[in-house]
C-alpha positions as YAML, in Angstrom:
chain: A
units: angstrom
residues:
- id: 1
  name: UNK
  ca: [-26.67, 9.04, -13.42]
- id: 2
  name: UNK
  ca: [-25.84, 5.90, -15.30]
- id: 3
  name: UNK
  ca: [-22.65, 5.15, -17.22]
- id: 4
  name: UNK
  ca: [-23.14, 2.42, -19.81]
- id: 5
  name: UNK
  ca: [-20.72, 0.70, -22.11]
- id: 6
  name: UNK
  ca: [-20.50, -2.40, -24.24]
- id: 7
  name: UNK
  ca: [-17.74, -5.00, -24.40]
- id: 8
  name: UNK
  ca: [-18.43, -7.44, -27.25]
- id: 9
  name: UNK
  ca: [-21.99, -8.60, -26.66]
- id: 10
  name: UNK
  ca: [-21.80, -7.69, -22.97]
- id: 11
  name: UNK
  ca: [-23.40, -4.62, -21.46]
- id: 12
  name: UNK
  ca: [-21.68, -2.85, -18.58]
- id: 13
  name: UNK
  ca: [-23.67, -0.46, -16.49]
- id: 14
  name: UNK
  ca: [-22.73, 1.66, -13.48]
- id: 15
  name: UNK
  ca: [-25.72, 3.05, -11.67]
- id: 16
  name: UNK
  ca: [-24.96, 5.92, -9.34]
- id: 17
  name: UNK
  ca: [-27.40, 7.44, -6.92]
- id: 18
  name: UNK
  ca: [-26.64, 9.51, -3.85]
- id: 19
  name: UNK
  ca: [-27.19, 6.36, -1.81]
- id: 20
  name: UNK
  ca: [-25.29, 3.68, -3.69]
- id: 21
  name: UNK
  ca: [-22.86, 2.95, -6.52]
- id: 22
  name: UNK
  ca: [-23.59, -0.42, -8.05]
- id: 23
  name: UNK
  ca: [-21.39, -1.90, -10.79]
- id: 24
  name: UNK
  ca: [-22.97, -4.67, -12.84]
- id: 25
  name: UNK
  ca: [-21.91, -6.53, -15.93]
- id: 26
  name: UNK
  ca: [-24.72, -8.20, -17.79]
- id: 27
  name: UNK
  ca: [-24.63, -10.67, -20.67]
- id: 28
  name: UNK
  ca: [-27.67, -11.87, -22.65]
- id: 29
  name: UNK
  ca: [-28.95, -15.24, -21.44]
- id: 30
  name: UNK
  ca: [-28.42, -17.89, -24.14]
- id: 31
  name: UNK
  ca: [-31.55, -18.73, -26.21]
- id: 32
  name: UNK
  ca: [-33.57, -15.94, -24.59]
- id: 33
  name: UNK
  ca: [-34.64, -12.49, -25.65]
- id: 34
  name: UNK
  ca: [-31.59, -10.19, -25.88]
- id: 35
  name: UNK
  ca: [-33.10, -7.85, -23.30]
- id: 36
  name: UNK
  ca: [-32.92, -10.49, -20.54]
- id: 37
  name: UNK
  ca: [-29.62, -10.49, -18.66]
- id: 38
  name: UNK
  ca: [-27.76, -12.40, -16.01]
- id: 39
  name: UNK
  ca: [-25.29, -10.77, -13.65]
- id: 40
  name: UNK
  ca: [-21.76, -12.12, -13.96]
- id: 41
  name: UNK
  ca: [-19.44, -12.74, -11.00]
- id: 42
  name: UNK
  ca: [-17.08, -9.83, -10.29]
- id: 43
  name: UNK
  ca: [-14.01, -11.68, -11.58]
- id: 44
  name: UNK
  ca: [-15.56, -11.61, -15.07]
- id: 45
  name: UNK
  ca: [-15.76, -7.80, -15.22]
- id: 46
  name: UNK
  ca: [-13.56, -7.36, -18.29]
- id: 47
  name: UNK
  ca: [-13.43, -3.59, -18.69]
- id: 48
  name: UNK
  ca: [-13.43, -2.54, -15.03]
- id: 49
  name: UNK
  ca: [-11.76, -5.58, -13.46]
- id: 50
  name: UNK
  ca: [-10.35, -3.36, -10.71]
- id: 51
  name: UNK
  ca: [-13.84, -2.85, -9.22]
- id: 52
  name: UNK
  ca: [-14.32, -5.70, -6.77]
- id: 53
  name: UNK
  ca: [-17.63, -4.74, -5.24]
- id: 54
  name: UNK
  ca: [-18.33, -5.06, -1.53]
- id: 55
  name: UNK
  ca: [-15.13, -6.63, -0.12]
- id: 56
  name: UNK
  ca: [-13.42, -5.97, 3.20]
- id: 57
  name: UNK
  ca: [-10.20, -4.07, 3.75]
- id: 58
  name: UNK
  ca: [-8.46, -7.38, 4.54]
- id: 59
  name: UNK
  ca: [-9.76, -8.99, 1.32]
- id: 60
  name: UNK
  ca: [-8.55, -5.96, -0.66]
- id: 61
  name: UNK
  ca: [-5.09, -6.26, 0.93]
- id: 62
  name: UNK
  ca: [-5.06, -9.96, 0.06]
- id: 63
  name: UNK
  ca: [-5.88, -9.21, -3.60]
- id: 64
  name: UNK
  ca: [-3.03, -6.68, -3.73]
- id: 65
  name: UNK
  ca: [-0.43, -8.77, -1.86]
- id: 66
  name: UNK
  ca: [2.65, -9.38, -4.00]
- id: 67
  name: UNK
  ca: [1.61, -6.84, -6.65]
- id: 68
  name: UNK
  ca: [3.81, -4.00, -7.85]
- id: 69
  name: UNK
  ca: [3.73, -0.40, -6.70]
- id: 70
  name: UNK
  ca: [0.81, 1.49, -8.22]
- id: 71
  name: UNK
  ca: [-1.46, -1.56, -8.56]
- id: 72
  name: UNK
  ca: [-4.93, -0.55, -7.42]
- id: 73
  name: UNK
  ca: [-8.48, -1.70, -6.95]
- id: 74
  name: UNK
  ca: [-11.77, -0.08, -5.99]
- id: 75
  name: UNK
  ca: [-14.24, -1.61, -3.59]
- id: 76
  name: UNK
  ca: [-17.75, -0.42, -3.02]
- id: 77
  name: UNK
  ca: [-19.46, 0.00, 0.31]
- id: 78
  name: UNK
  ca: [-22.89, -1.62, 0.34]
- id: 79
  name: UNK
  ca: [-25.75, 0.85, 0.70]
- id: 80
  name: UNK
  ca: [-23.45, 3.86, 0.37]
- id: 81
  name: UNK
  ca: [-22.44, 6.50, -2.15]
- id: 82
  name: UNK
  ca: [-18.85, 5.98, -1.10]
- id: 83
  name: UNK
  ca: [-16.16, 3.54, -2.12]
- id: 84
  name: UNK
  ca: [-12.51, 2.85, -1.32]
- id: 85
  name: UNK
  ca: [-9.49, 2.89, -3.61]
- id: 86
  name: UNK
  ca: [-6.70, 0.63, -2.38]
- id: 87
  name: UNK
  ca: [-3.22, 1.15, -3.86]
- id: 88
  name: UNK
  ca: [0.08, -0.69, -3.41]
- id: 89
  name: UNK
  ca: [2.72, 1.76, -2.15]
- id: 90
  name: UNK
  ca: [6.47, 1.84, -2.73]
- id: 91
  name: UNK
  ca: [7.00, -0.41, 0.31]
- id: 92
  name: UNK
  ca: [4.62, -3.02, -1.11]
- id: 93
  name: UNK
  ca: [1.86, -2.33, 1.41]
- id: 94
  name: UNK
  ca: [-1.61, -1.18, 0.40]
- id: 95
  name: UNK
  ca: [-3.05, 2.15, 1.48]
- id: 96
  name: UNK
  ca: [-6.77, 2.79, 1.41]
- id: 97
  name: UNK
  ca: [-8.46, 6.04, 0.37]
- id: 98
  name: UNK
  ca: [-12.13, 6.55, 1.19]
- id: 99
  name: UNK
  ca: [-14.03, 8.37, -1.57]
- id: 100
  name: UNK
  ca: [-17.45, 9.95, -1.04]
- id: 101
  name: UNK
  ca: [-19.23, 11.04, -4.22]
- id: 102
  name: UNK
  ca: [-20.79, 14.52, -4.11]
- id: 103
  name: UNK
  ca: [-22.88, 16.47, -6.61]
- id: 104
  name: UNK
  ca: [-19.85, 18.53, -7.62]
- id: 105
  name: UNK
  ca: [-17.05, 15.95, -7.36]
- id: 106
  name: UNK
  ca: [-15.87, 13.86, -4.43]
- id: 107
  name: UNK
  ca: [-14.37, 14.02, -0.96]
- id: 108
  name: UNK
  ca: [-11.21, 12.04, -0.24]
- id: 109
  name: UNK
  ca: [-10.61, 10.51, 3.20]
- id: 110
  name: UNK
  ca: [-13.35, 12.65, 4.72]
- id: 111
  name: UNK
  ca: [-11.40, 15.91, 4.46]
- id: 112
  name: UNK
  ca: [-10.11, 16.69, 0.98]
- id: 113
  name: UNK
  ca: [-12.88, 18.00, -1.29]
- id: 114
  name: UNK
  ca: [-12.18, 17.70, -5.02]
- id: 115
  name: UNK
  ca: [-14.38, 19.70, -7.37]
- id: 116
  name: UNK
  ca: [-14.61, 18.02, -10.76]
- id: 117
  name: UNK
  ca: [-17.12, 16.42, -13.11]
- id: 118
  name: UNK
  ca: [-16.16, 12.88, -12.02]
- id: 119
  name: UNK
  ca: [-19.11, 11.27, -10.25]
- id: 120
  name: UNK
  ca: [-18.66, 7.49, -10.52]
- id: 121
  name: UNK
  ca: [-15.85, 4.98, -9.94]
- id: 122
  name: UNK
  ca: [-14.40, 4.89, -13.49]
- id: 123
  name: UNK
  ca: [-14.44, 8.67, -13.94]
- id: 124
  name: UNK
  ca: [-12.95, 9.29, -10.48]
- id: 125
  name: UNK
  ca: [-10.21, 6.71, -11.18]
- id: 126
  name: UNK
  ca: [-9.53, 8.47, -14.51]
- id: 127
  name: UNK
  ca: [-9.35, 11.80, -12.68]
- id: 128
  name: UNK
  ca: [-6.93, 10.44, -10.07]
- id: 129
  name: UNK
  ca: [-4.76, 8.86, -12.79]
- id: 130
  name: UNK
  ca: [-4.35, 12.26, -14.43]
- id: 131
  name: UNK
  ca: [-4.01, 14.12, -11.10]
- id: 132
  name: UNK
  ca: [-1.74, 11.86, -8.96]
- id: 133
  name: UNK
  ca: [-0.93, 14.78, -6.66]
- id: 134
  name: UNK
  ca: [-4.42, 14.50, -5.16]
- id: 135
  name: UNK
  ca: [-3.51, 11.25, -3.38]
- id: 136
  name: UNK
  ca: [0.30, 11.44, -3.68]
- id: 137
  name: UNK
  ca: [0.20, 8.02, -5.41]
- id: 138
  name: UNK
  ca: [0.04, 6.95, -9.02]
- id: 139
  name: UNK
  ca: [-2.83, 4.67, -10.02]
- id: 140
  name: UNK
  ca: [-0.73, 2.78, -12.57]
- id: 141
  name: UNK
  ca: [-1.96, -0.80, -12.80]
- id: 142
  name: UNK
  ca: [-5.60, -1.79, -12.40]
- id: 143
  name: UNK
  ca: [-6.00, -5.15, -10.68]
...
C-alpha cells in the first residue's frame, strides 16, 4: 500500500511492498509541470525527519549520540520489507530493534509477532508510541 501526505506544496509518499519500504519526499520542480518531482535529500524530510533511509548501525548511533533518552530514528534496509528503530536508552546508549512488516502487523527482533493494522514505518512508530510495553522503551523524541 501507499501512504501519502502533503506538507505545504510538498508531497510525501511511503510506498510499501512485501519486498521494500521506500520513503520519498517530492517537491515540484520550479517552472515545470506540477506533476514532475525531484527527490529531496533525507535531511529535508520535514514530517518524518526520523526516517533516515539506508544507513548503517554505526551511522544511526552517531546520529543519536548525545541525544536524550527516548530519542529515536528509523532506518530502512535496502531491498527489504524490514527496517530498524534505534532508540536512546536511559544510559544514553542506543538500542536497535529490527522490524519486519507482515500482512497482519510486524515482527520485532525476529521473535515477537505483533498483530495490528500498522504496516509502514509511520504507523508502526505510532503503534509503538502508544504501546511502549512492546519494546520496553518509550519512543518520545523523533530525531
